[in-house]
C-alpha cells in the first residue's frame, strides 16, 4: 500500500476520513490533503476564491451527475447553429475535466483506503 502524504503539512494520511482531495484551480491535477490542513488553507481569503471544493465530497459527485444530465439533455436538442455546437464543445470539455478529476482522485488517492470487501473483489 502506498503512503499518501499531505501536500500542505507533509505528514502521512492514514485514514480515509482524514483525506480531502482538491485542486489549486479548475485545470490542475488533484492533490491530497488532511481535512484539517484543507480547512486551514481555505481560511485564507485568496484561497477561498481560487480553490475548488473537495473532489471526494458527495456534493461534488452530485454536481457532476447533475451537469452530465443537463449536458445530455442539451445534446438531445436539435438546434443546428455554430454557437450551439461551440457551447456543447466547451461545456463538454469542462465536464470532461470534472469527470477526469473525480476518476483520477478515486484511482490515485481513495482506492487504497477501500477494503477488498468494499471493492467486491
CSV table of C-alpha atoms in Angstrom, one decimal:
chain,number,residue,atom,x,y,z
A,1,UNK,CA,0.0,0.0,0.0
A,2,UNK,CA,1.4,3.4,-1.0
A,3,UNK,CA,1.5,6.0,1.7
A,4,UNK,CA,-0.4,9.2,1.0
A,5,UNK,CA,1.4,12.4,2.0
A,6,UNK,CA,-0.4,15.7,2.7
A,7,UNK,CA,0.6,18.4,0.2
A,8,UNK,CA,0.5,21.1,2.9
A,9,UNK,CA,2.0,19.6,6.1
A,10,UNK,CA,3.9,16.7,4.6
A,11,UNK,CA,2.6,14.1,7.1
A,12,UNK,CA,1.1,10.8,6.1
A,13,UNK,CA,-2.7,10.4,5.7
A,14,UNK,CA,-3.6,7.2,7.5
A,15,UNK,CA,-7.4,7.2,7.4
A,16,UNK,CA,-10.0,7.8,4.7
A,17,UNK,CA,-11.9,10.2,6.9
A,18,UNK,CA,-8.8,12.4,7.1
A,19,UNK,CA,-8.5,12.5,3.3
A,20,UNK,CA,-9.6,15.6,1.3
A,21,UNK,CA,-8.7,15.7,-2.4
A,22,UNK,CA,-8.8,19.1,-4.0
A,23,UNK,CA,-7.2,21.1,-6.8
A,24,UNK,CA,-5.5,24.5,-6.7
A,25,UNK,CA,-7.6,25.7,-9.6
A,26,UNK,CA,-10.0,24.1,-12.1
A,27,UNK,CA,-7.4,22.8,-14.6
A,28,UNK,CA,-4.8,21.4,-12.2
A,29,UNK,CA,-4.3,17.9,-11.0
A,30,UNK,CA,-6.0,16.9,-7.7
A,31,UNK,CA,-3.8,16.8,-4.6
A,32,UNK,CA,-4.3,15.0,-1.3
A,33,UNK,CA,-4.7,17.0,2.0
A,34,UNK,CA,-5.6,16.2,5.6
A,35,UNK,CA,-9.0,17.6,6.2
A,36,UNK,CA,-7.7,19.9,8.9
A,37,UNK,CA,-4.9,21.2,6.6
A,38,UNK,CA,-7.5,21.9,3.8
A,39,UNK,CA,-9.7,23.8,6.2
A,40,UNK,CA,-6.8,25.9,7.4
A,41,UNK,CA,-5.9,26.6,3.8
A,42,UNK,CA,-9.4,27.7,3.0
A,43,UNK,CA,-9.4,30.3,5.8
A,44,UNK,CA,-7.1,32.4,3.6
A,45,UNK,CA,-9.4,34.8,1.6
A,46,UNK,CA,-7.3,34.4,-1.6
A,47,UNK,CA,-7.6,30.6,-1.4
A,48,UNK,CA,-11.4,30.9,-0.8
A,49,UNK,CA,-11.9,32.3,-4.3
A,50,UNK,CA,-9.2,30.3,-6.1
A,51,UNK,CA,-9.6,26.8,-4.6
A,52,UNK,CA,-12.2,24.3,-5.8
A,53,UNK,CA,-14.4,22.3,-3.4
A,54,UNK,CA,-13.1,18.9,-2.3
A,55,UNK,CA,-13.3,16.3,-5.1
A,56,UNK,CA,-14.1,13.4,-2.9
A,57,UNK,CA,-17.2,15.0,-1.4
A,58,UNK,CA,-20.7,13.9,-2.0
A,59,UNK,CA,-21.7,17.4,-3.2
A,60,UNK,CA,-19.0,17.3,-5.9
A,61,UNK,CA,-20.2,13.9,-7.2
A,62,UNK,CA,-23.9,15.1,-7.2
A,63,UNK,CA,-22.9,18.2,-9.1
A,64,UNK,CA,-21.1,16.2,-11.8
A,65,UNK,CA,-24.1,13.9,-12.2
A,66,UNK,CA,-26.5,16.8,-12.5
A,67,UNK,CA,-24.2,18.6,-15.0
A,68,UNK,CA,-24.0,15.4,-17.0
A,69,UNK,CA,-27.8,15.1,-17.1
A,70,UNK,CA,-28.2,18.7,-18.2
A,71,UNK,CA,-25.5,18.2,-20.9
A,72,UNK,CA,-27.2,15.1,-22.2
A,73,UNK,CA,-30.5,16.9,-22.3
A,74,UNK,CA,-28.9,19.8,-24.2
A,75,UNK,CA,-27.2,17.3,-26.5
A,76,UNK,CA,-30.6,15.8,-27.4
A,77,UNK,CA,-32.0,19.2,-28.6
A,78,UNK,CA,-31.8,19.5,-32.4
A,79,UNK,CA,-30.5,23.1,-32.9
A,80,UNK,CA,-28.3,23.5,-35.9
A,81,UNK,CA,-26.2,26.6,-35.2
A,82,UNK,CA,-22.5,27.1,-34.8
A,83,UNK,CA,-23.0,28.8,-31.4
A,84,UNK,CA,-24.9,25.7,-30.2
A,85,UNK,CA,-22.1,23.3,-31.3
A,86,UNK,CA,-19.5,25.7,-29.8
A,87,UNK,CA,-21.4,25.7,-26.5
A,88,UNK,CA,-21.7,21.9,-26.5
A,89,UNK,CA,-18.0,21.6,-27.2
A,90,UNK,CA,-16.8,23.9,-24.5
A,91,UNK,CA,-19.3,22.6,-21.9
A,92,UNK,CA,-18.4,19.0,-22.8
A,93,UNK,CA,-14.7,19.7,-22.4
A,94,UNK,CA,-15.2,21.3,-19.0
A,95,UNK,CA,-17.5,18.4,-17.9
A,96,UNK,CA,-14.7,16.0,-19.1
A,97,UNK,CA,-12.2,17.8,-16.9
A,98,UNK,CA,-14.5,17.3,-13.9
A,99,UNK,CA,-15.0,13.6,-14.6
A,100,UNK,CA,-11.3,13.2,-15.2
A,101,UNK,CA,-10.6,14.8,-11.8
A,102,UNK,CA,-13.1,12.6,-10.0
A,103,UNK,CA,-11.8,9.4,-11.6
A,104,UNK,CA,-8.1,10.4,-11.0
A,105,UNK,CA,-8.9,11.1,-7.4
A,106,UNK,CA,-10.5,7.7,-7.0
A,107,UNK,CA,-7.7,5.8,-8.6
A,108,UNK,CA,-4.7,7.7,-7.2
A,109,UNK,CA,-5.9,8.5,-3.7
A,110,UNK,CA,-9.1,6.9,-2.5
A,111,UNK,CA,-8.6,3.4,-3.9
A,112,UNK,CA,-6.0,2.4,-1.3
A,113,UNK,CA,-8.5,3.0,1.6
A,114,UNK,CA,-11.1,0.7,0.2
A,115,UNK,CA,-11.1,-2.9,1.5
A,116,UNK,CA,-11.5,-5.9,-0.8
A,117,UNK,CA,-15.0,-6.4,0.5
A,118,UNK,CA,-16.0,-2.8,-0.4
A,119,UNK,CA,-14.5,-3.2,-3.9
A,120,UNK,CA,-16.3,-6.6,-4.4
A,121,UNK,CA,-13.1,-8.4,-5.3
